[in-house]
JSON list of C-alpha atoms in Angstrom, two decimals:
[
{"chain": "K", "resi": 1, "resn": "UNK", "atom": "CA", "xyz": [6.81, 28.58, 5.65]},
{"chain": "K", "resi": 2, "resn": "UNK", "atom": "CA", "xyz": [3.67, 28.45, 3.79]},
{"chain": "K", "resi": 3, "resn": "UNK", "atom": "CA", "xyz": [1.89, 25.24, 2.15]},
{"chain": "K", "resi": 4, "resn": "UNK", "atom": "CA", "xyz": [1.62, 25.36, -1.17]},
{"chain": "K", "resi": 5, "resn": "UNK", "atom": "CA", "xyz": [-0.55, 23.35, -3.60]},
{"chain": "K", "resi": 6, "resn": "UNK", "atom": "CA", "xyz": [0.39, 21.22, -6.04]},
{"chain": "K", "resi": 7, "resn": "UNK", "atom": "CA", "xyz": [2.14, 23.27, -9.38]},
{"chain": "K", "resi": 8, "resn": "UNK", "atom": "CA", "xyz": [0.00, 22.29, -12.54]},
{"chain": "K", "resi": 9, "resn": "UNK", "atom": "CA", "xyz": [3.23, 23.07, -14.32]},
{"chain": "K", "resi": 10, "resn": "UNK", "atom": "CA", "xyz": [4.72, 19.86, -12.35]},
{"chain": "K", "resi": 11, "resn": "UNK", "atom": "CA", "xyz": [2.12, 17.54, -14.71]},
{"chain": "K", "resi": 12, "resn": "UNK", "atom": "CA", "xyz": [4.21, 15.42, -16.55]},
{"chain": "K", "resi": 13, "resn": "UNK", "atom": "CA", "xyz": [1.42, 13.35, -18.84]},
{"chain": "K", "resi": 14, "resn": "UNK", "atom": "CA", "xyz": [2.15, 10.23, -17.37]},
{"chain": "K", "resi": 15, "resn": "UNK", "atom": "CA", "xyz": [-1.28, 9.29, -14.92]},
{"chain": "K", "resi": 16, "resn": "UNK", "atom": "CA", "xyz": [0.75, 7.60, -12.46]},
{"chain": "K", "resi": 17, "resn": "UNK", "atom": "CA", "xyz": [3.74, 9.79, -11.91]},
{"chain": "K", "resi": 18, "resn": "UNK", "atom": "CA", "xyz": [1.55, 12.71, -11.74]},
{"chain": "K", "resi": 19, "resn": "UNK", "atom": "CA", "xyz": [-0.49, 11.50, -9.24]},
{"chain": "K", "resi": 20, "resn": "UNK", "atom": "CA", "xyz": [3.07, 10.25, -7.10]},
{"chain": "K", "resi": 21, "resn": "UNK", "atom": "CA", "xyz": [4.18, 13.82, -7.55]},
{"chain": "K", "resi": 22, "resn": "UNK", "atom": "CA", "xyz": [1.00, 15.12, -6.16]},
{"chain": "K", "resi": 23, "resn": "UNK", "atom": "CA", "xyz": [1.42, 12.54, -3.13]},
{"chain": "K", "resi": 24, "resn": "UNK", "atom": "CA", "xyz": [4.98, 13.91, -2.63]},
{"chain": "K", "resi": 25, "resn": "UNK", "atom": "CA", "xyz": [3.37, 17.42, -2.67]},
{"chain": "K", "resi": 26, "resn": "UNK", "atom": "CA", "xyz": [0.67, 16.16, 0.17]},
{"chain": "K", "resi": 27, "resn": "UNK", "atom": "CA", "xyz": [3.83, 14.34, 2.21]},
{"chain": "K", "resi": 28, "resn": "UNK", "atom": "CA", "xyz": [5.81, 17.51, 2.41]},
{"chain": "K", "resi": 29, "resn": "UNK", "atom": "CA", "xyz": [2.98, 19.71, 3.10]},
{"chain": "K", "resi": 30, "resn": "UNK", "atom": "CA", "xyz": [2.26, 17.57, 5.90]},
{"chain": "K", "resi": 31, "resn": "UNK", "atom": "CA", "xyz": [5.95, 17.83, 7.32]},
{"chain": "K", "resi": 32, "resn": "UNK", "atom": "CA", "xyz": [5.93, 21.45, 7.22]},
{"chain": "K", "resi": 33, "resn": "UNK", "atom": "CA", "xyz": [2.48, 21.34, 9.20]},
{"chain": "K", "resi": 34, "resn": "UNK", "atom": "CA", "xyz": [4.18, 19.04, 12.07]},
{"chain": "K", "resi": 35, "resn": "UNK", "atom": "CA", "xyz": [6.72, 21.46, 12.15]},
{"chain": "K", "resi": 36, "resn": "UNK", "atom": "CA", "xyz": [5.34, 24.73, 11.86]},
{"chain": "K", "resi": 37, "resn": "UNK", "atom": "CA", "xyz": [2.38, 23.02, 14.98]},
{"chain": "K", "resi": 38, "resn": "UNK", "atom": "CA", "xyz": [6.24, 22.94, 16.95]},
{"chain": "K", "resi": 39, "resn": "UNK", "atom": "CA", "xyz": [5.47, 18.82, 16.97]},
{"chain": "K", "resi": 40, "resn": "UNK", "atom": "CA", "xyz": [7.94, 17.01, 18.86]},
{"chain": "K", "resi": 41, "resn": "UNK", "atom": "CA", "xyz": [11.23, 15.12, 17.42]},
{"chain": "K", "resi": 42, "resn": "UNK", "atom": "CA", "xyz": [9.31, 11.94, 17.49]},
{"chain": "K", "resi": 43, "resn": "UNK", "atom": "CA", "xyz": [6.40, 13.23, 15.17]},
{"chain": "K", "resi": 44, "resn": "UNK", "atom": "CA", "xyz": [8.41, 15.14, 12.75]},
{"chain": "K", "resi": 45, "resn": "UNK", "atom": "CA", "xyz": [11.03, 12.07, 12.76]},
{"chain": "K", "resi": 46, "resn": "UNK", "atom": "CA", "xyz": [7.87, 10.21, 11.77]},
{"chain": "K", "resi": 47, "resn": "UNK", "atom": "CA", "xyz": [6.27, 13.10, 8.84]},
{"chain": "K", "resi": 48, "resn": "UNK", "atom": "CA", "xyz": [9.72, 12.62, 7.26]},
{"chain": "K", "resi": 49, "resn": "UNK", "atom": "CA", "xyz": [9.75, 8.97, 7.35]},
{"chain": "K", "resi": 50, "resn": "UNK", "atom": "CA", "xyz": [7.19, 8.54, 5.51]},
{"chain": "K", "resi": 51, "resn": "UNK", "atom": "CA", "xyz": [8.02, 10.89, 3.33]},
{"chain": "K", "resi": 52, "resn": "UNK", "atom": "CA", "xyz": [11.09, 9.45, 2.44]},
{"chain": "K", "resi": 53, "resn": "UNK", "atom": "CA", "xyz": [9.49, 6.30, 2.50]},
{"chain": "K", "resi": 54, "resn": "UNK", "atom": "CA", "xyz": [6.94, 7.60, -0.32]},
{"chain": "K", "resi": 55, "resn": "UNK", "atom": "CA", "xyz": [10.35, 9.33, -2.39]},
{"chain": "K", "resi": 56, "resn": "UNK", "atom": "CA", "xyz": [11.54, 5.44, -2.57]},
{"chain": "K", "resi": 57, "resn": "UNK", "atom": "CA", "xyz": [8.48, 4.18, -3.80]},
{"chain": "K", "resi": 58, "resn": "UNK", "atom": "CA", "xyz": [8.04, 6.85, -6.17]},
{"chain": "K", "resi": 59, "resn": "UNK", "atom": "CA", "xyz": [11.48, 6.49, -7.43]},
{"chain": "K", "resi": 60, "resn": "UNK", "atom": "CA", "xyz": [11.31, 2.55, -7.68]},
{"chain": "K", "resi": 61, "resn": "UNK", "atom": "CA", "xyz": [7.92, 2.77, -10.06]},
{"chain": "K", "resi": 62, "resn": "UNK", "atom": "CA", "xyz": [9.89, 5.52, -12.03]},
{"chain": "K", "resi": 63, "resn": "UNK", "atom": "CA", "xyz": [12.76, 3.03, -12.20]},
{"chain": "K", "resi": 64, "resn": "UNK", "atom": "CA", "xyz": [10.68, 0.20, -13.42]},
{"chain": "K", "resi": 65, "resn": "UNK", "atom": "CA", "xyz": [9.36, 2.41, -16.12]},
{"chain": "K", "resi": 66, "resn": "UNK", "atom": "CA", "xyz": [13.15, 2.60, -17.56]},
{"chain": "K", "resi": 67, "resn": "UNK", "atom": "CA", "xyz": [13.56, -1.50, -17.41]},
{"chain": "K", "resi": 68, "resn": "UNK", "atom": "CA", "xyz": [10.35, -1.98, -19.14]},
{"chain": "K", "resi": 69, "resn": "UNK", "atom": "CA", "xyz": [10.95, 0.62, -21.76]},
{"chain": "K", "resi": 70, "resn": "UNK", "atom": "CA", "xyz": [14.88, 0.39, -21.82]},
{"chain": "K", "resi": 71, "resn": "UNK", "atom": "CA", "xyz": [15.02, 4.19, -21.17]},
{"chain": "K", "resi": 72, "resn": "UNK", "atom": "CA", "xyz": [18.25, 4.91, -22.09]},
{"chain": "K", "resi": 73, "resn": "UNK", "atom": "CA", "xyz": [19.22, 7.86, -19.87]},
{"chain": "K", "resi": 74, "resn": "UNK", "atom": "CA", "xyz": [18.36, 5.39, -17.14]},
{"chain": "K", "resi": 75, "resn": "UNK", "atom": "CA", "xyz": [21.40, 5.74, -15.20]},
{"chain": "K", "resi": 76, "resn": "UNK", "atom": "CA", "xyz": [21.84, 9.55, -14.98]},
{"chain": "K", "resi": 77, "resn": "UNK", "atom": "CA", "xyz": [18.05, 9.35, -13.83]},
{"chain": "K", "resi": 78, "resn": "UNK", "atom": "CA", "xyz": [19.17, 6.80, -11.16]},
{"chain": "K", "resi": 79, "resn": "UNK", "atom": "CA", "xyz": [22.05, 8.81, -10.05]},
{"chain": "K", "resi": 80, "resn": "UNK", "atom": "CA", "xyz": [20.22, 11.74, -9.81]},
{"chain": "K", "resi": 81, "resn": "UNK", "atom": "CA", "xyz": [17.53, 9.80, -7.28]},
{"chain": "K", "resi": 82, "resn": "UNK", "atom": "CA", "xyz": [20.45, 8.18, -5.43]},
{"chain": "K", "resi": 83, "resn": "UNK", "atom": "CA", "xyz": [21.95, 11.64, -4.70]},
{"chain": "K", "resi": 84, "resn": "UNK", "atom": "CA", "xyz": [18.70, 13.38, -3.92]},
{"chain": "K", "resi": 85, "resn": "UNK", "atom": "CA", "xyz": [17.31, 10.33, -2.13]},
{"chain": "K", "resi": 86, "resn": "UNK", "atom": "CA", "xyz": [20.53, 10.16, 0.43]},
{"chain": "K", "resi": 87, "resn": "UNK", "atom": "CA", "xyz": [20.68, 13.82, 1.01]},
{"chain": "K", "resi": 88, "resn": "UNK", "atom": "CA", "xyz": [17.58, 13.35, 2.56]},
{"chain": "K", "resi": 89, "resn": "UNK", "atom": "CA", "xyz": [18.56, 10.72, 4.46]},
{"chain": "K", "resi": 90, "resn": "UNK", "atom": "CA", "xyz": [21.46, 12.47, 5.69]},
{"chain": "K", "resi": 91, "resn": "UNK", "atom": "CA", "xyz": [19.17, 15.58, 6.79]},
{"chain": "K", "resi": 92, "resn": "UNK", "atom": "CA", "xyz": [17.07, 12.88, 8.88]},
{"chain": "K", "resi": 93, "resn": "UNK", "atom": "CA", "xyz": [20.13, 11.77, 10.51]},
{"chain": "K", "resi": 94, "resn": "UNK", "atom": "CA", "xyz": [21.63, 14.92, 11.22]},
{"chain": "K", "resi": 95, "resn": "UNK", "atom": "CA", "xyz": [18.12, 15.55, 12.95]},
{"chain": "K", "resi": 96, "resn": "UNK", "atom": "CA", "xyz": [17.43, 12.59, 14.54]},
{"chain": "K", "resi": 97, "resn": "UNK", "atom": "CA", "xyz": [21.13, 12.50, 16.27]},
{"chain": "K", "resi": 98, "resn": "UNK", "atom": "CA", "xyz": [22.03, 16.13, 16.65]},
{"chain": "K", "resi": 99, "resn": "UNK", "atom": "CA", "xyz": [18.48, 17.71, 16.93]},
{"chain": "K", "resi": 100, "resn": "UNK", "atom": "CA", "xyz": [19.41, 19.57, 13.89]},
{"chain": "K", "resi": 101, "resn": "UNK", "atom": "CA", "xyz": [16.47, 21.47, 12.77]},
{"chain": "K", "resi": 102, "resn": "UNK", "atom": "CA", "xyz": [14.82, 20.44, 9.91]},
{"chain": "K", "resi": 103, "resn": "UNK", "atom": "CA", "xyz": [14.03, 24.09, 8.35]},
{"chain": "K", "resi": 104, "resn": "UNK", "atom": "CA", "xyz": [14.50, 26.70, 5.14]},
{"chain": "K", "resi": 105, "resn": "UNK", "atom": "CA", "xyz": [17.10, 24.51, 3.88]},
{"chain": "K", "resi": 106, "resn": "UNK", "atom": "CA", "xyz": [15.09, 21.53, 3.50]},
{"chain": "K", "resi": 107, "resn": "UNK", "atom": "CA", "xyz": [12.12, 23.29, 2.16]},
{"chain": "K", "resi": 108, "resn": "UNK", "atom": "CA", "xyz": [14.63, 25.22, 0.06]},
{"chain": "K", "resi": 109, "resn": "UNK", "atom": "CA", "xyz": [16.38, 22.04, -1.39]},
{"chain": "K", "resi": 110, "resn": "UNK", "atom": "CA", "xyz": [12.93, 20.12, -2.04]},
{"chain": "K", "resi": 111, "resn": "UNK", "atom": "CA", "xyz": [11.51, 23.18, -3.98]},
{"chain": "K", "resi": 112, "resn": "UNK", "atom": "CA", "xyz": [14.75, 23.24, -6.09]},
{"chain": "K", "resi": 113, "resn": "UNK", "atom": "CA", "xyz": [14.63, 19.60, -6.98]},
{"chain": "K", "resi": 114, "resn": "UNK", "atom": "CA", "xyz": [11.08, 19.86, -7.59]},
{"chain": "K", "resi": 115, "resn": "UNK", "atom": "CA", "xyz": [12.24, 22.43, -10.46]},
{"chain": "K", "resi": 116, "resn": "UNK", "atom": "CA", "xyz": [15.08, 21.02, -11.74]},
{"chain": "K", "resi": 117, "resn": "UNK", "atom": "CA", "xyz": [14.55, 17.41, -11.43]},
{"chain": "K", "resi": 118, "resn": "UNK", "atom": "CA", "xyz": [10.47, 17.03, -12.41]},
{"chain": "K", "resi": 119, "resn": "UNK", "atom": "CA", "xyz": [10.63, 19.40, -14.48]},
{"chain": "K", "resi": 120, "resn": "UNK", "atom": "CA", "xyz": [14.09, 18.45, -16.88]},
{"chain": "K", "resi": 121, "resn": "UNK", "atom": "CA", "xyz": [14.27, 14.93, -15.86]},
{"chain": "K", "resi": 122, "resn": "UNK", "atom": "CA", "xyz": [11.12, 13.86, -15.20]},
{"chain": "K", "resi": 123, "resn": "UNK", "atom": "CA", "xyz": [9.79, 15.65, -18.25]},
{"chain": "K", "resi": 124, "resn": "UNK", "atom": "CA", "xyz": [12.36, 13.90, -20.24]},
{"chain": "K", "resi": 125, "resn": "UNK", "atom": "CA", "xyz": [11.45, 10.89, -19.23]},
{"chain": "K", "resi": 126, "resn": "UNK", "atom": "CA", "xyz": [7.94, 11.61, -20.07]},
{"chain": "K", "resi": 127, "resn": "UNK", "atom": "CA", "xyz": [8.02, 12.38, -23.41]},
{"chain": "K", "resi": 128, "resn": "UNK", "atom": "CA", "xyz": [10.68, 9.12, -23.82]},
{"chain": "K", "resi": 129, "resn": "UNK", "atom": "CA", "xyz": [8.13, 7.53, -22.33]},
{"chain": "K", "resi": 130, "resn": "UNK", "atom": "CA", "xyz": [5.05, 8.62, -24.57]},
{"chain": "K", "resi": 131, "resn": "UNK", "atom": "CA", "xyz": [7.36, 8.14, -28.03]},
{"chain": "K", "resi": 132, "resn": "UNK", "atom": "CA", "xyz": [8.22, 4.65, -26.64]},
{"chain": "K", "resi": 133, "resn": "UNK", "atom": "CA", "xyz": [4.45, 3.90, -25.28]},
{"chain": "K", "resi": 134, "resn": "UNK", "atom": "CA", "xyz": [3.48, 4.25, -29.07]},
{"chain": "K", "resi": 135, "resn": "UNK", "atom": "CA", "xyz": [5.38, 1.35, -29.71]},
{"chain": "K", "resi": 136, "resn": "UNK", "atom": "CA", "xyz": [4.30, -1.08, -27.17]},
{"chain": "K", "resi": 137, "resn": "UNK", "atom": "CA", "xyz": [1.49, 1.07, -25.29]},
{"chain": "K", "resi": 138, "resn": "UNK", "atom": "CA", "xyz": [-1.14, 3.83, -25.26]},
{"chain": "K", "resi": 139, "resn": "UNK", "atom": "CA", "xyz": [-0.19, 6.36, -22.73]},
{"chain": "K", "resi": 140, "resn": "UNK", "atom": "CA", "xyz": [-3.24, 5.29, -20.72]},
{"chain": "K", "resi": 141, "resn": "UNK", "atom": "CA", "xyz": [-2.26, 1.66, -20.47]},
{"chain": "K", "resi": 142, "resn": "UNK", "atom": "CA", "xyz": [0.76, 2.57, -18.61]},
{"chain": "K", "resi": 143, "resn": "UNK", "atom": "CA", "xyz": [-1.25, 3.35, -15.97]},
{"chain": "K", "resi": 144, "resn": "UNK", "atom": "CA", "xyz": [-2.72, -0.35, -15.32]},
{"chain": "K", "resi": 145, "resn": "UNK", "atom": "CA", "xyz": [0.74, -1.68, -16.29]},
{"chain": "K", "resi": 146, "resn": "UNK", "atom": "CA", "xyz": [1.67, -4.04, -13.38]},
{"chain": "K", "resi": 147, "resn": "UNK", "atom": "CA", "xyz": [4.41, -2.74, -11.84]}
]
């Protein structure tokens, strides 16, 4: 498995989500270094802790994006996170108490939801964002919007 950088086409035009996305980019890259170096359990248990530990603090800004601007395909957006976020977790478990390997699968499933969920639902959410900014916000002011 090769790194790869970060996909322009993965910009959605929202500063602060962008640069999360990138962040998510640099915390998988950096799990598929631990495990390409062979690292042991403990380090690659570690790499994808604080991955996933990024993915819910990525997906709790998004979230407070759809309170403040009442997004209303909020809850599909959420589902979508809770099912993505707890496959994860269940690939950490299966590793952690089997020694399951962590492998193509993984990198396989986080390249897919890279394309289908930035790209449809995050992009949705982006432009809802943007139309909705215009009322309330410039684009660039959601970026200092306490969160």
């Amino acid at each position: 498995m090769t790194t790869k950088e970060y996909p322009k086409d993965l910009n959605i035009g929202v500063p602060i989500l962008d640069s999360q996305h990138r962040e998510i980019i640099e915390k998988v890259k950096s799990l598929i270094q631990v495990i390409e170096s062979k690292g042991t359990k403990e380090e690659v248990l570690e790499s994808f802790n604080c991955f996933l530990s990024y993915i819910k603090h990525h997906f709790d800004t998004e979230e407070k994006y759809f309170d403040l601007f009442d997004y209303k395909d909020k809850l599909r957006h959420i589902t979508a996170h809770q099912i993505f976020f707890s496959t994860l977790v269940e690939l950490e478990k299966n590793y952690s108490e089997d020694n399951t390997k962590i492998d193509e699968y993984m990198f396989y499933f986080l390249e897919k939801w890279s394309n289908t969920h930035v790209l449809s639902l995050d992009l949705e959410l982006a432009k809802e964002l943007m139309y909705l900014s215009t009322q309330k916000y410039t684009i660039f002011q959601l970026k200092s919007i306490p969160l």
